[in-house]
Amino acid sequence: MTNDAPRQQTDSAERYGLPALLTRASLARLSVAAAAMLVIVVCFAWAGGWLSTGRLDQTRMIDTFEAVNGPHPGFRRNHAKGVCLTGWFDSSGDGARLSKAVVFKPGRVPVFGRFALAGGMPMMPDGPNAVRSMALNFTLPDGEIWRTGMNDIPVFAVKDAQGFYDQLVAMKPDPKTGKPDPANIKTFLEAHPESGRAMVVIREHPFSSGFADAAYNSLDAFRFIDSAGVSTPVRWSMVPVDPFTPELLYPEGQNYLFDDLIARIRQGPAQWHLILTVGRPGDPTNDATIPWPADRESVDAGTLTVTGIEAEGAGNCRDINFDPLVLPSGIAPSDDPLLSARSAAYSVSFTRRAGEAKTPSAVQTGGSRT
Ligand code: HEM
């Protein structure tokens, strides 16, 4: 019995070819296979960000908003100061030739959304320098949802997430002066010449006096898909019916822009036309810092009517993520890298703020000018 055991082991080893593994050549082959496995594991670790602690991802982006602006639990990490809107959209039907999206068929769909100021400070005073925004949620009759966030500037100042991050860091106020360090801005502009060019375009574009007479632009390009599957590059804008008045006076008051908006909506509905700008081949869809030529065809897809305005609170626009990739069938993302960067960053901002205690917004709709 005792002699049989090693014999059986040898038989099994031979049957399964194990002695062959102990030769020098086999061991060399095994080492090559192990090295290849190691390379694959290292590649996965690199792609997963485990090797490079400094890699830019959505978590680092939102951590940096918090580092630059300070902690403001419960609030959006950007566009933190805002107010909710309600209303509807009447489609003209003219957008249907570009997109099969139900929202462009003639008819009315309910809309809610949010006006806000760019920046991560929820209590910041209103002022001439903050970019204004309009975010919208269209609830379509077939159950689909379209969400969009637009700004009142003609182009975006950066073309990708790295540019956005570098700008955020460069604009961090110097504790001594309360203003960004000009040396940091110079370094940023040297690294991102496209941002310098975009800022020239932005500066040439006059700001309106308030929220209601501002035009809000998608800035990012999207692809409209028609019923035959044809894809067209499109940027869109909400163009106000209220006549444009330039921002010449900066009234006193912490919330003068929001207070004027609230007073304006109380007087009666404010309206905007949804203007689709149709790109031509060669128009950049992957760089929101570059304007498209002014002669591009535009289509008036319908009218947004805003009738209601209310302070952020439980269950209204406060608790929504206006993710620009929540799109109905018939509108698709373009190759603009900002879109996926936005979607990822908004998700982290939303997840954090959703789990935090809430304090009232600076903008309360019951009060008078503060
Ligand atoms: C990589 C680039 C960008 C980053 C990291 C970024 C970051 C953010 C974050 C963190 C929020 C708050 C999200 C939330 O908690 O719900 C936000 C809101 C917003 N962003 Fe961006 N953003 C970027 C680019 C853009 C661009 C290109 C636009 C163009 C229109 C834009 C327009 C808006 C608007 C309108 C809001 C306010 C939405 C609301 O009222 O809820 N952002 N952004």
mmCIF file of C-alpha atoms and ligand atoms in Angstrom:
data_model
loop_
_atom_site.group_PDB
_atom_site.id
_atom_site.type_symbol
_atom_site.label_atom_id
_atom_site.label_comp_id
_atom_site.label_asym_id
_atom_site.label_seq_id
_atom_site.Cartn_x
_atom_site.Cartn_y
_atom_site.Cartn_z
ATOM 1 C CA MET A 1 0.000 0.000 0.000
ATOM 2 C CA THR A 2 2.697 2.403 1.097
ATOM 3 C CA ASN A 3 4.719 1.765 -2.078
ATOM 4 C CA ASP A 4 1.696 2.247 -4.329
ATOM 5 C CA ALA A 5 0.983 5.835 -3.398
ATOM 6 C CA PRO A 6 4.031 7.489 -5.062
ATOM 7 C CA ARG A 7 3.501 5.279 -8.100
ATOM 8 C CA GLN A 8 -0.094 6.549 -8.430
ATOM 9 C CA GLN A 9 1.127 10.110 -8.120
ATOM 10 C CA THR A 10 3.626 9.587 -10.934
ATOM 11 C CA ASP A 11 0.910 7.989 -13.089
ATOM 12 C CA SER A 12 -1.392 10.968 -12.560
ATOM 13 C CA ALA A 13 1.419 13.418 -13.187
ATOM 14 C CA GLU A 14 2.314 11.696 -16.421
ATOM 15 C CA ARG A 15 -1.317 11.435 -17.494
ATOM 16 C CA TYR A 16 -1.803 15.174 -17.063
ATOM 17 C CA GLY A 17 1.598 16.071 -18.536
ATOM 18 C CA LEU A 18 2.847 17.647 -15.292
ATOM 19 C CA PRO A 19 6.453 16.449 -15.562
ATOM 20 C CA ALA A 20 6.669 18.550 -18.753
ATOM 21 C CA LEU A 21 5.962 21.665 -16.679
ATOM 22 C CA LEU A 22 9.127 21.169 -14.711
ATOM 23 C CA THR A 23 11.449 21.472 -17.695
ATOM 24 C CA ARG A 24 13.478 24.660 -18.122
ATOM 25 C CA ALA A 25 11.588 25.600 -21.326
ATOM 26 C CA SER A 26 8.202 25.161 -19.657
ATOM 27 C CA LEU A 27 9.229 27.251 -16.682
ATOM 28 C CA ALA A 28 10.367 29.985 -19.064
ATOM 29 C CA ARG A 29 6.992 29.845 -20.848
ATOM 30 C CA LEU A 30 5.177 30.036 -17.505
ATOM 31 C CA SER A 31 7.222 33.108 -16.524
ATOM 32 C CA VAL A 32 6.256 34.818 -19.786
ATOM 33 C CA ALA A 33 2.569 34.023 -19.157
ATOM 34 C CA ALA A 34 2.828 35.322 -15.568
ATOM 35 C CA ALA A 35 4.505 38.514 -16.792
ATOM 36 C CA ALA A 36 1.729 38.987 -19.359
ATOM 37 C CA MET A 37 -0.876 38.542 -16.600
ATOM 38 C CA LEU A 38 0.930 41.121 -14.465
ATOM 39 C CA VAL A 39 0.934 43.602 -17.348
ATOM 40 C CA ILE A 40 -2.833 43.086 -17.796
ATOM 41 C CA VAL A 41 -3.487 43.573 -14.058
ATOM 42 C CA VAL A 42 -1.348 46.748 -14.035
ATOM 43 C CA CYS A 43 -3.238 48.058 -17.105
ATOM 44 C CA PHE A 44 -6.584 47.478 -15.372
ATOM 45 C CA ALA A 45 -5.311 49.196 -12.226
ATOM 46 C CA TRP A 46 -4.102 52.151 -14.304
ATOM 47 C CA ALA A 47 -7.393 52.408 -16.179
ATOM 48 C CA GLY A 48 -9.260 52.230 -12.873
ATOM 49 C CA GLY A 49 -7.213 55.090 -11.475
ATOM 50 C CA TRP A 50 -5.701 53.004 -8.656
ATOM 51 C CA LEU A 51 -2.122 53.854 -9.575
ATOM 52 C CA SER A 52 -2.401 57.589 -10.142
ATOM 53 C CA THR A 53 -3.854 59.449 -7.187
ATOM 54 C CA GLY A 54 -3.677 62.727 -9.142
ATOM 55 C CA ARG A 55 -5.883 61.549 -12.039
ATOM 56 C CA LEU A 56 -8.760 63.891 -12.919
ATOM 57 C CA ASP A 57 -12.128 62.226 -12.458
ATOM 58 C CA GLN A 58 -15.567 63.368 -11.322
ATOM 59 C CA THR A 59 -14.764 62.850 -7.625
ATOM 60 C CA ARG A 60 -11.637 64.988 -7.822
ATOM 61 C CA MET A 61 -13.572 67.611 -9.796
ATOM 62 C CA ILE A 62 -16.257 67.902 -7.112
ATOM 63 C CA ASP A 63 -13.675 67.741 -4.281
ATOM 64 C CA THR A 64 -11.996 70.719 -5.967
ATOM 65 C CA PHE A 65 -15.271 72.691 -6.161
ATOM 66 C CA GLU A 66 -15.582 72.111 -2.408
ATOM 67 C CA ALA A 67 -11.960 73.100 -1.752
ATOM 68 C CA VAL A 68 -12.303 76.315 -3.803
ATOM 69 C CA ASN A 69 -15.754 77.412 -2.590
ATOM 70 C CA GLY A 70 -15.787 75.933 0.907
ATOM 71 C CA PRO A 71 -18.350 73.474 2.244
ATOM 72 C CA HIS A 72 -22.023 74.292 1.521
ATOM 73 C CA PRO A 73 -23.890 71.132 2.490
ATOM 74 C CA GLY A 74 -27.160 70.470 0.705
ATOM 75 C CA PHE A 75 -26.412 72.830 -2.190
ATOM 76 C CA ARG A 76 -25.274 72.208 -5.765
ATOM 77 C CA ARG A 77 -21.491 72.355 -6.040
ATOM 78 C CA ASN A 78 -21.869 74.728 -8.996
ATOM 79 C CA HIS A 79 -24.786 77.025 -9.938
ATOM 80 C CA ALA A 80 -25.510 76.865 -6.208
ATOM 81 C CA LYS A 81 -27.792 79.939 -5.969
ATOM 82 C CA GLY A 82 -31.054 79.461 -7.789
ATOM 83 C CA VAL A 83 -34.839 79.434 -7.884
ATOM 84 C CA CYS A 84 -37.378 77.014 -9.382
ATOM 85 C CA LEU A 85 -39.603 77.705 -12.399
ATOM 86 C CA THR A 86 -42.692 76.025 -13.812
ATOM 87 C CA GLY A 87 -44.483 76.410 -17.134
ATOM 88 C CA TRP A 88 -44.932 74.671 -20.439
ATOM 89 C CA PHE A 89 -43.522 74.370 -23.955
ATOM 90 C CA ASP A 90 -45.682 74.802 -27.080
ATOM 91 C CA SER A 91 -43.997 73.094 -30.008
ATOM 92 C CA SER A 92 -44.375 74.774 -33.396
ATOM 93 C CA GLY A 93 -43.823 71.421 -35.126
ATOM 94 C CA ASP A 94 -40.947 72.905 -37.157
ATOM 95 C CA GLY A 95 -38.275 70.978 -35.229
ATOM 96 C CA ALA A 96 -39.813 67.657 -36.302
ATOM 97 C CA ARG A 97 -38.023 67.709 -39.641
ATOM 98 C CA LEU A 98 -34.688 67.544 -37.778
ATOM 99 C CA SER A 99 -35.629 65.279 -34.873
ATOM 100 C CA LYS A 100 -38.173 62.538 -34.301
ATOM 101 C CA ALA A 101 -38.288 63.497 -30.578
ATOM 102 C CA VAL A 102 -41.902 63.685 -29.402
ATOM 103 C CA VAL A 103 -41.243 67.137 -27.926
ATOM 104 C CA PHE A 104 -40.996 68.556 -31.473
ATOM 105 C CA LYS A 105 -44.389 67.280 -32.632
ATOM 106 C CA PRO A 106 -47.001 70.071 -32.489
ATOM 107 C CA GLY A 107 -48.481 70.295 -28.990
ATOM 108 C CA ARG A 108 -47.849 71.359 -25.416
ATOM 109 C CA VAL A 109 -45.684 69.633 -22.796
ATOM 110 C CA PRO A 110 -45.253 70.570 -19.112
ATOM 111 C CA VAL A 111 -41.902 72.004 -18.080
ATOM 112 C CA PHE A 112 -40.202 72.728 -14.789
ATOM 113 C CA GLY A 113 -36.703 74.048 -14.250
ATOM 114 C CA ARG A 114 -34.362 76.370 -12.465
ATOM 115 C CA PHE A 115 -32.771 79.770 -12.947
ATOM 116 C CA ALA A 116 -29.362 80.072 -11.292
ATOM 117 C CA LEU A 117 -26.047 81.880 -11.094
ATOM 118 C CA ALA A 118 -22.883 79.990 -11.992
ATOM 119 C CA GLY A 119 -20.553 79.531 -9.044
ATOM 120 C CA GLY A 120 -20.419 77.353 -5.996
ATOM 121 C CA MET A 121 -21.491 79.917 -3.378
ATOM 122 C CA PRO A 122 -25.200 79.573 -2.525
ATOM 123 C CA MET A 123 -25.305 82.905 -0.643
ATOM 124 C CA MET A 124 -23.241 84.957 -3.132
ATOM 125 C CA PRO A 125 -24.551 88.459 -3.841
ATOM 126 C CA ASP A 126 -26.073 88.956 -7.298
ATOM 127 C CA GLY A 127 -23.762 90.892 -9.537
ATOM 128 C CA PRO A 128 -22.802 91.683 -13.090
ATOM 129 C CA ASN A 129 -20.069 89.075 -13.353
ATOM 130 C CA ALA A 130 -21.944 85.863 -12.674
ATOM 131 C CA VAL A 131 -23.096 83.805 -15.629
ATOM 132 C CA ARG A 132 -26.852 83.198 -15.490
ATOM 133 C CA SER A 133 -28.416 79.858 -16.298
ATOM 134 C CA MET A 134 -31.715 78.230 -17.169
ATOM 135 C CA ALA A 135 -32.149 74.482 -16.621
ATOM 136 C CA LEU A 136 -35.258 72.714 -17.933
ATOM 137 C CA ASN A 137 -37.058 69.390 -17.649
ATOM 138 C CA PHE A 138 -39.561 68.556 -20.409
ATOM 139 C CA THR A 139 -41.934 65.713 -19.511
ATOM 140 C CA LEU A 140 -43.018 64.146 -22.797
ATOM 141 C CA PRO A 141 -46.392 62.434 -23.339
ATOM 142 C CA ASP A 142 -44.742 59.060 -24.016
ATOM 143 C CA GLY A 143 -43.038 59.147 -20.595
ATOM 144 C CA GLU A 144 -39.633 60.264 -21.882
ATOM 145 C CA ILE A 145 -37.777 63.153 -20.264
ATOM 146 C CA TRP A 146 -35.531 65.805 -21.788
ATOM 147 C CA ARG A 147 -33.234 67.776 -19.495
ATOM 148 C CA THR A 148 -31.049 70.656 -20.561
ATOM 149 C CA GLY A 149 -28.933 73.259 -18.772
ATOM 150 C CA MET A 150 -28.081 76.462 -20.646
ATOM 151 C CA ASN A 151 -25.958 79.517 -19.892
ATOM 152 C CA ASP A 152 -26.310 83.160 -21.022
ATOM 153 C CA ILE A 153 -22.867 83.283 -22.659
ATOM 154 C CA PRO A 154 -22.218 82.728 -26.389
ATOM 155 C CA VAL A 155 -19.497 80.057 -26.013
ATOM 156 C CA PHE A 156 -18.111 78.046 -23.097
ATOM 157 C CA ALA A 157 -14.750 79.153 -21.693
ATOM 158 C CA VAL A 158 -13.166 75.683 -21.764
ATOM 159 C CA LYS A 159 -13.327 72.765 -24.129
ATOM 160 C CA ASP A 160 -12.894 69.783 -21.823
ATOM 161 C CA ALA A 161 -12.821 68.577 -18.221
ATOM 162 C CA GLN A 162 -9.100 69.291 -17.787
ATOM 163 C CA GLY A 163 -9.629 72.877 -18.954
ATOM 164 C CA PHE A 164 -12.582 73.270 -16.565
ATOM 165 C CA TYR A 165 -10.535 71.903 -13.666
ATOM 166 C CA ASP A 166 -7.524 74.089 -14.455
ATOM 167 C CA GLN A 167 -9.777 77.146 -14.683
ATOM 168 C CA LEU A 168 -11.434 76.302 -11.359
ATOM 169 C CA VAL A 169 -8.060 76.059 -9.644
ATOM 170 C CA ALA A 170 -6.712 79.222 -11.344
ATOM 171 C CA MET A 171 -9.788 81.239 -10.310
ATOM 172 C CA LYS A 172 -9.502 80.287 -6.634
ATOM 173 C CA PRO A 173 -9.444 83.576 -4.708
ATOM 174 C CA ASP A 174 -6.163 84.491 -3.075
ATOM 175 C CA PRO A 175 -6.948 84.742 0.688
ATOM 176 C CA LYS A 176 -4.940 88.014 0.866
ATOM 177 C CA THR A 177 -6.837 89.890 -1.851
ATOM 178 C CA GLY A 178 -10.090 87.935 -2.154
ATOM 179 C CA LYS A 179 -9.439 87.827 -5.924
ATOM 180 C CA PRO A 180 -7.816 85.252 -8.199
ATOM 181 C CA ASP A 181 -4.051 85.560 -8.498
ATOM 182 C CA PRO A 182 -3.316 87.114 -11.952
ATOM 183 C CA ALA A 183 -0.211 84.895 -12.235
ATOM 184 C CA ASN A 184 -2.412 81.782 -11.968
ATOM 185 C CA ILE A 185 -4.769 83.122 -14.651
ATOM 186 C CA LYS A 186 -1.801 83.836 -16.938
ATOM 187 C CA THR A 187 -0.501 80.276 -16.489
ATOM 188 C CA PHE A 188 -3.998 78.896 -17.188
ATOM 189 C CA LEU A 189 -4.378 80.940 -20.380
ATOM 190 C CA GLU A 190 -0.933 79.901 -21.594
ATOM 191 C CA ALA A 191 -1.895 76.247 -21.159
ATOM 192 C CA HIS A 192 -5.368 76.773 -22.715
ATOM 193 C CA PRO A 193 -5.156 79.262 -25.609
ATOM 194 C CA GLU A 194 -8.689 78.199 -26.705
ATOM 195 C CA SER A 195 -9.969 79.695 -23.427
ATOM 196 C CA GLY A 196 -8.305 83.029 -24.175
ATOM 197 C CA ARG A 197 -10.036 83.091 -27.570
ATOM 198 C CA ALA A 198 -13.385 82.106 -25.997
ATOM 199 C CA MET A 199 -13.105 84.875 -23.399
ATOM 200 C CA VAL A 200 -12.715 87.440 -26.174
ATOM 201 C CA VAL A 201 -16.006 86.186 -27.694
ATOM 202 C CA ILE A 202 -17.691 86.235 -24.270
ATOM 203 C CA ARG A 203 -16.497 89.779 -23.523
ATOM 204 C CA GLU A 204 -17.832 91.063 -26.857
ATOM 205 C CA HIS A 205 -21.300 89.783 -25.961
ATOM 206 C CA PRO A 206 -23.249 92.233 -23.764
ATOM 207 C CA PHE A 207 -25.010 90.874 -20.690
ATOM 208 C CA SER A 208 -28.711 91.623 -20.339
ATOM 209 C CA SER A 209 -30.132 93.445 -17.343
ATOM 210 C CA GLY A 210 -31.872 90.437 -15.833
ATOM 211 C CA PHE A 211 -32.907 86.803 -16.054
ATOM 212 C CA ALA A 212 -36.056 87.419 -18.112
ATOM 213 C CA ASP A 213 -34.385 89.234 -21.024
ATOM 214 C CA ALA A 214 -31.389 86.892 -21.256
ATOM 215 C CA ALA A 215 -30.818 84.306 -23.999
ATOM 216 C CA TYR A 216 -29.659 80.929 -22.728
ATOM 217 C CA ASN A 217 -27.491 78.676 -24.908
ATOM 218 C CA SER A 218 -26.815 74.930 -24.905
ATOM 219 C CA LEU A 219 -23.195 75.695 -25.901
ATOM 220 C CA ASP A 220 -22.527 71.976 -26.285
ATOM 221 C CA ALA A 221 -23.555 70.516 -29.653
ATOM 222 C CA PHE A 222 -25.967 67.591 -29.887
ATOM 223 C CA ARG A 223 -27.114 65.331 -32.757
ATOM 224 C CA PHE A 224 -30.724 65.463 -33.869
ATOM 225 C CA ILE A 225 -31.960 62.195 -35.392
ATOM 226 C CA ASP A 226 -34.950 62.351 -37.740
ATOM 227 C CA SER A 227 -37.486 59.597 -38.448
ATOM 228 C CA ALA A 228 -35.315 58.277 -41.324
ATOM 229 C CA GLY A 229 -32.287 58.041 -39.031
ATOM 230 C CA VAL A 230 -30.510 61.080 -40.528
ATOM 231 C CA SER A 231 -28.305 62.801 -37.941
ATOM 232 C CA THR A 232 -27.804 66.599 -37.895
ATOM 233 C CA PRO A 233 -25.543 68.604 -35.564
ATOM 234 C CA VAL A 234 -27.553 71.137 -33.553
ATOM 235 C CA ARG A 235 -26.940 73.721 -30.835
ATOM 236 C CA TRP A 236 -29.984 75.341 -29.242
ATOM 237 C CA SER A 237 -30.895 78.558 -27.468
ATOM 238 C CA MET A 238 -33.812 79.945 -25.484
ATOM 239 C CA VAL A 239 -34.222 83.462 -26.922
ATOM 240 C CA PRO A 240 -36.320 85.849 -24.799
ATOM 241 C CA VAL A 241 -39.501 87.530 -25.980
ATOM 242 C CA ASP A 242 -38.845 90.319 -23.464
ATOM 243 C CA PRO A 243 -36.789 92.988 -25.238
ATOM 244 C CA PHE A 244 -33.081 92.939 -24.477
ATOM 245 C CA THR A 245 -31.913 95.726 -22.187
ATOM 246 C CA PRO A 246 -28.198 95.950 -21.487
ATOM 247 C CA GLU A 247 -26.907 95.607 -17.970
ATOM 248 C CA LEU A 248 -25.854 99.181 -17.238
ATOM 249 C CA LEU A 249 -26.775 99.609 -13.605
ATOM 250 C CA TYR A 250 -25.923 97.221 -10.842
ATOM 251 C CA PRO A 251 -28.536 97.931 -8.174
ATOM 252 C CA GLU A 252 -27.781 97.466 -4.528
ATOM 253 C CA GLY A 253 -29.180 94.348 -2.990
ATOM 254 C CA GLN A 254 -28.018 90.886 -2.311
ATOM 255 C CA ASN A 255 -30.629 89.291 -4.597
ATOM 256 C CA TYR A 256 -31.527 92.049 -7.067
ATOM 257 C CA LEU A 257 -31.468 89.786 -10.132
ATOM 258 C CA PHE A 258 -33.647 87.136 -8.537
ATOM 259 C CA ASP A 259 -36.004 89.700 -6.954
ATOM 260 C CA ASP A 260 -36.527 91.347 -10.360
ATOM 261 C CA LEU A 261 -37.196 87.943 -11.922
ATOM 262 C CA ILE A 262 -39.754 87.055 -9.250
ATOM 263 C CA ALA A 263 -41.464 90.442 -9.722
ATOM 264 C CA ARG A 264 -41.399 89.971 -13.524
ATOM 265 C CA ILE A 265 -43.091 86.538 -13.397
ATOM 266 C CA ARG A 266 -45.688 87.846 -10.921
ATOM 267 C CA GLN A 267 -46.637 90.490 -13.521
ATOM 268 C CA GLY A 268 -47.371 87.769 -16.088
ATOM 269 C CA PRO A 269 -45.770 84.894 -17.995
ATOM 270 C CA ALA A 270 -42.288 85.344 -19.468
ATOM 271 C CA GLN A 271 -41.536 83.603 -22.767
ATOM 272 C CA TRP A 272 -38.588 82.346 -24.779
ATOM 273 C CA HIS A 273 -38.345 80.863 -28.299
ATOM 274 C CA LEU A 274 -36.475 77.581 -28.598
ATOM 275 C CA ILE A 275 -34.170 78.302 -31.543
ATOM 276 C CA LEU A 276 -32.327 75.348 -33.097
ATOM 277 C CA THR A 277 -29.094 76.283 -34.892
ATOM 278 C CA VAL A 278 -28.297 73.751 -37.605
ATOM 279 C CA GLY A 279 -24.619 72.940 -38.030
ATOM 280 C CA ARG A 280 -22.986 72.282 -41.386
ATOM 281 C CA PRO A 281 -20.272 69.733 -42.112
ATOM 282 C CA GLY A 282 -17.041 71.030 -40.614
ATOM 283 C CA ASP A 283 -18.706 73.012 -37.823
ATOM 284 C CA PRO A 284 -16.999 71.863 -34.615
ATOM 285 C CA THR A 285 -19.214 69.661 -32.457
ATOM 286 C CA ASN A 286 -16.458 68.696 -30.021
ATOM 287 C CA ASP A 287 -15.364 72.162 -28.919
ATOM 288 C CA ALA A 288 -17.835 74.459 -27.138
ATOM 289 C CA THR A 289 -15.310 77.318 -27.072
ATOM 290 C CA ILE A 290 -15.778 77.917 -30.831
ATOM 291 C CA PRO A 291 -18.886 79.729 -32.112
ATOM 292 C CA TRP A 292 -20.504 78.425 -35.274
ATOM 293 C CA PRO A 293 -20.676 80.913 -38.187
ATOM 294 C CA ALA A 294 -23.508 83.414 -37.724
ATOM 295 C CA ASP A 295 -25.191 82.503 -41.029
ATOM 296 C CA ARG A 296 -26.231 79.001 -39.940
ATOM 297 C CA GLU A 297 -29.877 78.083 -40.508
ATOM 298 C CA SER A 298 -32.064 78.512 -37.451
ATOM 299 C CA VAL A 299 -35.404 76.855 -36.764
ATOM 300 C CA ASP A 300 -37.958 78.188 -34.263
ATOM 301 C CA ALA A 301 -39.084 74.957 -32.601
ATOM 302 C CA GLY A 302 -41.610 76.543 -30.240
ATOM 303 C CA THR A 303 -42.215 78.742 -27.219
ATOM 304 C CA LEU A 304 -41.391 78.240 -23.564
ATOM 305 C CA THR A 305 -43.812 79.974 -21.216
ATOM 306 C CA VAL A 306 -42.769 80.424 -17.588
ATOM 307 C CA THR A 307 -45.701 81.103 -15.292
ATOM 308 C CA GLY A 308 -44.504 79.989 -11.871
ATOM 309 C CA ILE A 309 -41.529 80.786 -9.701
ATOM 310 C CA GLU A 310 -40.873 79.268 -6.287
ATOM 311 C CA ALA A 311 -38.050 78.919 -3.789
ATOM 312 C CA GLU A 312 -36.088 75.680 -3.826
ATOM 313 C CA GLY A 313 -37.666 73.121 -1.529
ATOM 314 C CA ALA A 314 -38.330 69.455 -1.014
ATOM 315 C CA GLY A 315 -39.436 67.702 -4.197
ATOM 316 C CA ASN A 316 -39.097 70.631 -6.600
ATOM 317 C CA CYS A 317 -36.151 71.632 -8.831
ATOM 318 C CA ARG A 318 -33.879 71.516 -5.785
ATOM 319 C CA ASP A 319 -33.928 67.735 -5.859
ATOM 320 C CA ILE A 320 -33.331 67.282 -9.593
ATOM 321 C CA ASN A 321 -30.100 66.624 -11.451
ATOM 322 C CA PHE A 322 -30.272 68.516 -14.762
ATOM 323 C CA ASP A 323 -27.931 66.003 -16.380
ATOM 324 C CA PRO A 324 -27.402 67.074 -20.014
ATOM 325 C CA LEU A 325 -27.405 63.426 -21.108
ATOM 326 C CA VAL A 326 -31.017 62.819 -20.070
ATOM 327 C CA LEU A 327 -32.247 62.927 -23.667
ATOM 328 C CA PRO A 328 -35.326 61.615 -25.484
ATOM 329 C CA SER A 329 -35.105 59.380 -28.527
ATOM 330 C CA GLY A 330 -34.339 61.767 -31.409
ATOM 331 C CA ILE A 331 -31.696 63.804 -29.553
ATOM 332 C CA ALA A 332 -28.280 62.190 -29.055
ATOM 333 C CA PRO A 333 -24.993 63.393 -27.577
ATOM 334 C CA SER A 334 -22.339 64.735 -29.935
ATOM 335 C CA ASP A 335 -18.621 64.002 -29.622
ATOM 336 C CA ASP A 336 -18.258 67.012 -27.275
ATOM 337 C CA PRO A 337 -16.141 65.735 -24.342
ATOM 338 C CA LEU A 338 -17.834 68.214 -21.980
ATOM 339 C CA LEU A 339 -21.086 66.245 -22.114
ATOM 340 C CA SER A 340 -19.848 63.081 -20.421
ATOM 341 C CA ALA A 341 -17.695 65.158 -18.031
ATOM 342 C CA ARG A 342 -20.782 67.163 -17.022
ATOM 343 C CA SER A 343 -22.920 64.092 -16.591
ATOM 344 C CA ALA A 344 -20.320 62.416 -14.357
ATOM 345 C CA ALA A 345 -19.642 65.541 -12.241
ATOM 346 C CA TYR A 346 -23.341 66.420 -11.806
ATOM 347 C CA SER A 347 -23.976 62.899 -10.594
ATOM 348 C CA VAL A 348 -21.362 63.210 -7.803
ATOM 349 C CA SER A 349 -22.640 66.699 -6.884
ATOM 350 C CA PHE A 350 -26.219 65.401 -6.819
ATOM 351 C CA THR A 351 -25.385 62.278 -4.793
ATOM 352 C CA ARG A 352 -23.513 64.318 -2.173
ATOM 353 C CA ARG A 353 -26.117 67.061 -1.810
ATOM 354 C CA ALA A 354 -29.009 64.567 -1.754
ATOM 355 C CA GLY A 355 -27.557 62.979 1.366
ATOM 356 C CA GLU A 356 -26.927 66.236 3.237
ATOM 357 C CA ALA A 357 -29.100 68.315 5.570
ATOM 358 C CA LYS A 358 -30.805 71.239 3.814
ATOM 359 C CA THR A 359 -30.827 74.917 4.752
ATOM 360 C CA PRO A 360 -33.104 77.461 3.039
ATOM 361 C CA SER A 361 -31.974 78.977 -0.250
ATOM 362 C CA ALA A 362 -30.876 82.622 -0.341
ATOM 363 C CA VAL A 363 -33.684 83.175 -2.860
ATOM 364 C CA GLN A 364 -37.103 83.201 -1.218
ATOM 365 C CA THR A 365 -40.057 84.055 -3.428
ATOM 366 C CA GLY A 366 -42.292 85.482 -0.713
ATOM 367 C CA GLY A 367 -40.026 88.383 0.271
ATOM 368 C CA SER A 368 -39.344 91.778 -1.213
ATOM 369 C CA ARG A 369 -35.967 93.035 -2.416
ATOM 370 C CA THR A 370 -33.344 92.283 0.253
HETATM 371 C C1 HEM B 1 -16.549 69.879 -17.392
HETATM 372 C C2 HEM B 1 -17.349 70.919 -17.420
HETATM 373 C C3 HEM B 1 -18.392 71.202 -16.387
HETATM 374 C C4 HEM B 1 -18.447 70.852 -15.056
HETATM 375 C C5 HEM B 1 -17.428 70.055 -14.254
HETATM 376 C C6 HEM B 1 -19.669 71.382 -14.512
HETATM 377 C C7 HEM B 1 -20.082 71.249 -13.199
HETATM 378 C C8 HEM B 1 -21.347 71.524 -12.729
HETATM 379 C C9 HEM B 1 -21.916 71.082 -11.471
HETATM 380 C C10 HEM B 1 -21.157 70.275 -10.415
HETATM 381 C C11 HEM B 1 -23.185 71.517 -11.381
HETATM 382 C C12 HEM B 1 -24.192 71.253 -10.257
HETATM 383 C C13 HEM B 1 -24.925 69.943 -10.588
HETATM 384 C C14 HEM B 1 -25.962 69.519 -9.556
HETATM 385 O O1 HEM B 1 -25.639 69.374 -8.358
HETATM 386 O O2 HEM B 1 -27.130 69.289 -9.945
HETATM 387 C C15 HEM B 1 -23.435 72.263 -12.587
HETATM 388 C C16 HEM B 1 -24.601 72.893 -12.891
HETATM 389 C C17 HEM B 1 -24.851 73.497 -14.082
HETATM 390 N N1 HEM B 1 -24.037 73.556 -15.192
HETATM 391 FE FE1 HEM B 1 -22.215 72.802 -15.358
HETATM 392 N N2 HEM B 1 -20.350 72.043 -15.505
HETATM 393 C C18 HEM B 1 -19.611 71.935 -16.656
HETATM 394 C C19 HEM B 1 -19.916 72.428 -17.895
HETATM 395 C C20 HEM B 1 -21.067 73.077 -18.205
HETATM 396 C C21 HEM B 1 -21.415 73.537 -19.522
HETATM 397 C C22 HEM B 1 -20.606 73.345 -20.822
HETATM 398 C C23 HEM B 1 -22.613 74.132 -19.416
HETATM 399 C C24 HEM B 1 -23.319 74.728 -20.605
HETATM 400 C C25 HEM B 1 -24.448 75.270 -20.669
HETATM 401 C C26 HEM B 1 -23.055 74.027 -18.028
HETATM 402 C C27 HEM B 1 -24.234 74.483 -17.475
HETATM 403 C C28 HEM B 1 -24.698 74.224 -16.204
HETATM 404 C C29 HEM B 1 -25.991 74.640 -15.714
HETATM 405 C C30 HEM B 1 -27.040 75.404 -16.482
HETATM 406 C C31 HEM B 1 -26.084 74.183 -14.389
HETATM 407 C C32 HEM B 1 -27.232 74.422 -13.409
HETATM 408 C C33 HEM B 1 -28.221 73.311 -13.489
HETATM 409 C C34 HEM B 1 -29.233 73.484 -12.382
HETATM 410 O O3 HEM B 1 -29.817 74.570 -12.240
HETATM 411 O O4 HEM B 1 -29.426 72.496 -11.655
HETATM 412 N N3 HEM B 1 -22.080 73.386 -17.312
HETATM 413 N N4 HEM B 1 -22.313 72.262 -13.388
#
